Amino acid sequence: MTTLTEVKSWLGEGWEMRWGPPPRGVSLLKEFHMADPAEVEPLCRRGEAVVVYIVASVEDLNVIYGRVKPRVTSCPTATFIRRFRWGEAAEAVKTLVEFALKVDKVPLFQINPEVVRYAGLCGEYPLLCEEPDVVVEALRRRLGRRGNPQVVQPRGGGWALDELVKVLREKIELDAAFAEVVKKVAEDPERLRMCYA
C-alpha cells in the first residue's frame, strides 16, 4: 500500500492534499477493477489504511485515480488535487496513468481507455486504445516483416507475462480460492484451451 509521503514525493510540486473524498468526476480506472469501500473498511478499523485519491482537475472535468470506488466510507480519505488548463489535459492524465502503472503497479488493462483517448494519449499508450485483436494482428505483421514467421515463445520478463502475473496475484489476494483455479490450469493447460474452442 502506498503511503501519503510516497504519494506527495512522487507527485511533486503543485498538488494540494486535503482530507476527504474526491469531487465528482470520471475515473481513470475501470470501475470493475476498483475495490468496494466495504472491502477496505476492516483494514481501516485496524488503523492499517488510508484511502488515497489523486485528482487532475482539467477545467470543469475531474479525472480521478484511486483504487477504491469513491463512496461514503468510515476510512480516513486523503485527496491530492491539482488544477490544469485545458491545453494540459494530456499532461494531467499522463501523470495519473504513470502513477497508477509505476507506483501502484496497476495492470495496464485496468485503465479506462476512454480517458486516455480523451487526453489524446493513444500514441503513448497504444495498447489501451486499440482492440486486443488489432494489437495481436499488428504484432503478427511486425514479426512477418522481420522475416521471422516462427511462433515466438514467451521468455521471462515479457510484457504480457508481467501483466498476467499482476492479474493473477491480484485475483489471489482478493480470493484465496482462486489459487486452486490457477493450480488446475497449470496442471492441465489443454483443459483451459477446450473452454475457448
mmCIF file of N, CA and C in Angstrom, residues 104-159:
data_model
loop_
_atom_site.group_PDB
_atom_site.id
_atom_site.type_symbol
_atom_site.label_atom_id
_atom_site.label_comp_id
_atom_site.label_asym_id
_atom_site.label_seq_id
_atom_site.Cartn_x
_atom_site.Cartn_y
_atom_site.Cartn_z
ATOM 1 N N ASP A 104 1.684 2.246 -8.114
ATOM 2 C CA ASP A 104 0.746 1.238 -7.611
ATOM 3 C C ASP A 104 0.807 -0.075 -8.385
ATOM 4 N N LYS A 105 1.570 -0.095 -9.479
ATOM 5 C CA LYS A 105 1.746 -1.324 -10.280
ATOM 6 C C LYS A 105 0.408 -1.886 -10.773
ATOM 7 N N VAL A 106 -0.465 -0.998 -11.192
ATOM 8 C CA VAL A 106 -1.769 -1.392 -11.722
ATOM 9 C C VAL A 106 -1.561 -1.994 -13.113
ATOM 10 N N PRO A 107 -2.183 -3.139 -13.410
ATOM 11 C CA PRO A 107 -2.085 -3.688 -14.763
ATOM 12 C C PRO A 107 -2.701 -2.720 -15.778
ATOM 13 N N LEU A 108 -2.080 -2.608 -16.920
ATOM 14 C CA LEU A 108 -2.483 -1.660 -17.958
ATOM 15 C C LEU A 108 -3.953 -1.794 -18.343
ATOM 16 N N PHE A 109 -4.451 -3.034 -18.416
ATOM 17 C CA PHE A 109 -5.822 -3.234 -18.880
ATOM 18 C C PHE A 109 -6.875 -2.697 -17.913
ATOM 19 N N GLN A 110 -6.497 -2.330 -16.690
ATOM 20 C CA GLN A 110 -7.470 -1.795 -15.736
ATOM 21 C C GLN A 110 -7.753 -0.309 -15.974
ATOM 22 N N ILE A 111 -6.952 0.322 -16.810
ATOM 23 C CA ILE A 111 -7.124 1.759 -17.076
ATOM 24 C C ILE A 111 -8.220 1.966 -18.115
ATOM 25 N N ASN A 112 -9.065 2.952 -17.876
ATOM 26 C CA ASN A 112 -10.186 3.277 -18.747
ATOM 27 C C ASN A 112 -9.664 3.871 -20.059
ATOM 28 N N PRO A 113 -9.820 3.163 -21.187
ATOM 29 C CA PRO A 113 -9.280 3.669 -22.450
ATOM 30 C C PRO A 113 -9.934 4.972 -22.909
ATOM 31 N N GLU A 114 -11.176 5.209 -22.499
ATOM 32 C CA GLU A 114 -11.855 6.441 -22.909
ATOM 33 C C GLU A 114 -11.155 7.678 -22.347
ATOM 34 N N VAL A 115 -10.627 7.571 -21.142
ATOM 35 C CA VAL A 115 -9.912 8.701 -20.541
ATOM 36 C C VAL A 115 -8.614 8.954 -21.304
ATOM 37 N N VAL A 116 -7.937 7.883 -21.700
ATOM 38 C CA VAL A 116 -6.689 8.010 -22.462
ATOM 39 C C VAL A 116 -6.976 8.631 -23.827
ATOM 40 N N ARG A 117 -8.054 8.213 -24.466
ATOM 41 C CA ARG A 117 -8.439 8.800 -25.765
ATOM 42 C C ARG A 117 -8.777 10.285 -25.603
ATOM 43 N N TYR A 118 -9.545 10.602 -24.576
ATOM 44 C CA TYR A 118 -9.934 11.989 -24.306
ATOM 45 C C TYR A 118 -8.707 12.894 -24.207
ATOM 46 N N ALA A 119 -7.664 12.390 -23.557
ATOM 47 C CA ALA A 119 -6.458 13.192 -23.347
ATOM 48 C C ALA A 119 -5.532 13.187 -24.558
ATOM 49 N N GLY A 120 -5.863 12.423 -25.580
ATOM 50 C CA GLY A 120 -5.017 12.366 -26.771
ATOM 51 C C GLY A 120 -3.716 11.609 -26.540
ATOM 52 N N LEU A 121 -3.766 10.590 -25.698
ATOM 53 C CA LEU A 121 -2.553 9.846 -25.342
ATOM 54 C C LEU A 121 -2.463 8.468 -25.995
ATOM 55 N N CYS A 122 -3.243 8.228 -27.041
ATOM 56 C CA CYS A 122 -3.208 6.911 -27.685
ATOM 57 C C CYS A 122 -1.841 6.610 -28.295
ATOM 58 N N GLY A 123 -1.122 7.631 -28.720
ATOM 59 C CA GLY A 123 0.221 7.416 -29.261
ATOM 60 C C GLY A 123 1.183 6.893 -28.206
ATOM 61 N N GLU A 124 0.985 7.302 -26.960
ATOM 62 C CA GLU A 124 1.863 6.857 -25.873
ATOM 63 C C GLU A 124 1.416 5.535 -25.270
ATOM 64 N N TYR A 125 0.130 5.256 -25.336
ATOM 65 C CA TYR A 125 -0.413 4.028 -24.754
ATOM 66 C C TYR A 125 -1.281 3.309 -25.792
ATOM 67 N N PRO A 126 -0.682 2.866 -26.916
ATOM 68 C CA PRO A 126 -1.487 2.271 -27.988
ATOM 69 C C PRO A 126 -2.225 1.005 -27.564
ATOM 70 N N LEU A 127 -1.678 0.255 -26.639
ATOM 71 C CA LEU A 127 -2.352 -0.970 -26.205
ATOM 72 C C LEU A 127 -3.665 -0.676 -25.491
ATOM 73 N N LEU A 128 -3.805 0.518 -24.953
ATOM 74 C CA LEU A 128 -5.052 0.896 -24.285
ATOM 75 C C LEU A 128 -6.131 1.289 -25.284
ATOM 76 N N CYS A 129 -5.719 1.898 -26.372
ATOM 77 C CA CYS A 129 -6.696 2.468 -27.301
ATOM 78 C C CYS A 129 -7.186 1.482 -28.356
ATOM 79 N N GLU A 130 -6.367 0.505 -28.695
ATOM 80 C CA GLU A 130 -6.740 -0.451 -29.734
ATOM 81 C C GLU A 130 -7.468 -1.646 -29.144
ATOM 82 N N GLU A 131 -8.286 -2.265 -29.958
ATOM 83 C CA GLU A 131 -8.928 -3.517 -29.563
ATOM 84 C C GLU A 131 -7.847 -4.596 -29.522
ATOM 85 N N PRO A 132 -7.954 -5.559 -28.610
ATOM 86 C CA PRO A 132 -6.914 -6.588 -28.480
ATOM 87 C C PRO A 132 -6.588 -7.321 -29.776
ATOM 88 N N ASP A 133 -7.606 -7.653 -30.595
ATOM 89 C CA ASP A 133 -7.320 -8.376 -31.830
ATOM 90 C C ASP A 133 -6.529 -7.520 -32.815
ATOM 91 N N VAL A 134 -6.716 -6.208 -32.793
ATOM 92 C CA VAL A 134 -5.945 -5.302 -33.652
ATOM 93 C C VAL A 134 -4.484 -5.290 -33.214
ATOM 94 N N VAL A 135 -4.234 -5.274 -31.916
ATOM 95 C CA VAL A 135 -2.865 -5.286 -31.391
ATOM 96 C C VAL A 135 -2.168 -6.584 -31.777
ATOM 97 N N VAL A 136 -2.856 -7.714 -31.617
ATOM 98 C CA VAL A 136 -2.260 -9.013 -31.966
ATOM 99 C C VAL A 136 -1.931 -9.057 -33.446
ATOM 100 N N GLU A 137 -2.839 -8.585 -34.294
ATOM 101 C CA GLU A 137 -2.591 -8.590 -35.738
ATOM 102 C C GLU A 137 -1.404 -7.699 -36.098
ATOM 103 N N ALA A 138 -1.285 -6.536 -35.465
ATOM 104 C CA ALA A 138 -0.145 -5.643 -35.717
ATOM 105 C C ALA A 138 1.166 -6.320 -35.323
ATOM 106 N N LEU A 139 1.163 -7.045 -34.221
ATOM 107 C CA LEU A 139 2.371 -7.769 -33.807
ATOM 108 C C LEU A 139 2.722 -8.864 -34.806
ATOM 109 N N ARG A 140 1.719 -9.560 -35.317
ATOM 110 C CA ARG A 140 1.977 -10.595 -36.335
ATOM 111 C C ARG A 140 2.590 -9.982 -37.586
ATOM 112 N N ARG A 141 2.043 -8.856 -38.037
ATOM 113 C CA ARG A 141 2.591 -8.193 -39.233
ATOM 114 C C ARG A 141 4.031 -7.765 -39.001
ATOM 115 N N ARG A 142 4.303 -7.209 -37.818
ATOM 116 C CA ARG A 142 5.655 -6.760 -37.496
ATOM 117 C C ARG A 142 6.632 -7.938 -37.510
ATOM 118 N N LEU A 143 6.227 -9.065 -36.943
ATOM 119 C CA LEU A 143 7.078 -10.254 -36.957
ATOM 120 C C LEU A 143 7.295 -10.740 -38.383
ATOM 121 N N GLY A 144 6.243 -10.673 -39.214
ATOM 122 C CA GLY A 144 6.353 -11.091 -40.611
ATOM 123 C C GLY A 144 7.325 -10.223 -41.395
ATOM 124 N N ARG A 145 7.347 -8.916 -41.147
ATOM 125 C CA ARG A 145 8.278 -8.013 -41.837
ATOM 126 C C ARG A 145 9.723 -8.290 -41.476
ATOM 127 N N ARG A 146 9.946 -8.807 -40.307
ATOM 128 C CA ARG A 146 11.312 -9.113 -39.887
ATOM 129 C C ARG A 146 11.827 -10.390 -40.544
ATOM 130 N N GLY A 147 10.936 -11.073 -41.267
ATOM 131 C CA GLY A 147 11.362 -12.324 -41.878
ATOM 132 C C GLY A 147 11.480 -13.440 -40.849
ATOM 133 N N ASN A 148 10.740 -13.316 -39.785
ATOM 134 C CA ASN A 148 10.794 -14.295 -38.709
ATOM 135 C C ASN A 148 9.379 -14.797 -38.439
ATOM 136 N N PRO A 149 8.866 -15.677 -39.326
ATOM 137 C CA PRO A 149 7.494 -16.116 -39.170
ATOM 138 C C PRO A 149 7.277 -17.148 -38.064
ATOM 139 N N GLN A 150 8.328 -17.523 -37.339
ATOM 140 C CA GLN A 150 8.193 -18.515 -36.275
ATOM 141 C C GLN A 150 7.292 -17.977 -35.167
ATOM 142 N N VAL A 151 6.709 -18.899 -34.468
ATOM 143 C CA VAL A 151 5.941 -18.517 -33.286
ATOM 144 C C VAL A 151 6.942 -18.170 -32.202
ATOM 145 N N VAL A 152 6.772 -17.018 -31.615
ATOM 146 C CA VAL A 152 7.691 -16.577 -30.577
ATOM 147 C C VAL A 152 7.231 -17.147 -29.246
ATOM 148 N N GLN A 153 8.111 -17.866 -28.589
ATOM 149 C CA GLN A 153 7.803 -18.413 -27.275
ATOM 150 C C GLN A 153 8.130 -17.363 -26.233
ATOM 151 N N PRO A 154 7.204 -17.062 -25.326
ATOM 152 C CA PRO A 154 7.492 -16.051 -24.317
ATOM 153 C C PRO A 154 8.603 -16.505 -23.383
ATOM 154 N N ARG A 155 9.495 -15.582 -23.087
ATOM 155 C CA ARG A 155 10.550 -15.831 -22.111
ATOM 156 C C ARG A 155 10.290 -14.921 -20.942
ATOM 157 N N GLY A 156 10.838 -15.251 -19.798
ATOM 158 C CA GLY A 156 10.613 -14.465 -18.586
ATOM 159 C C GLY A 156 10.812 -12.982 -18.807
ATOM 160 N N GLY A 157 9.975 -12.178 -18.168
ATOM 161 C CA GLY A 157 10.139 -10.734 -18.205
ATOM 162 C C GLY A 157 9.381 -10.034 -19.309
ATOM 163 N N GLY A 158 8.668 -10.794 -20.199
ATOM 164 C CA GLY A 158 7.923 -10.154 -21.266
ATOM 165 C C GLY A 158 6.748 -9.361 -20.727
ATOM 166 N N TRP A 159 6.286 -8.377 -21.510
ATOM 167 C CA TRP A 159 5.194 -7.517 -21.057
ATOM 168 C C TRP A 159 3.947 -8.332 -20.742
#
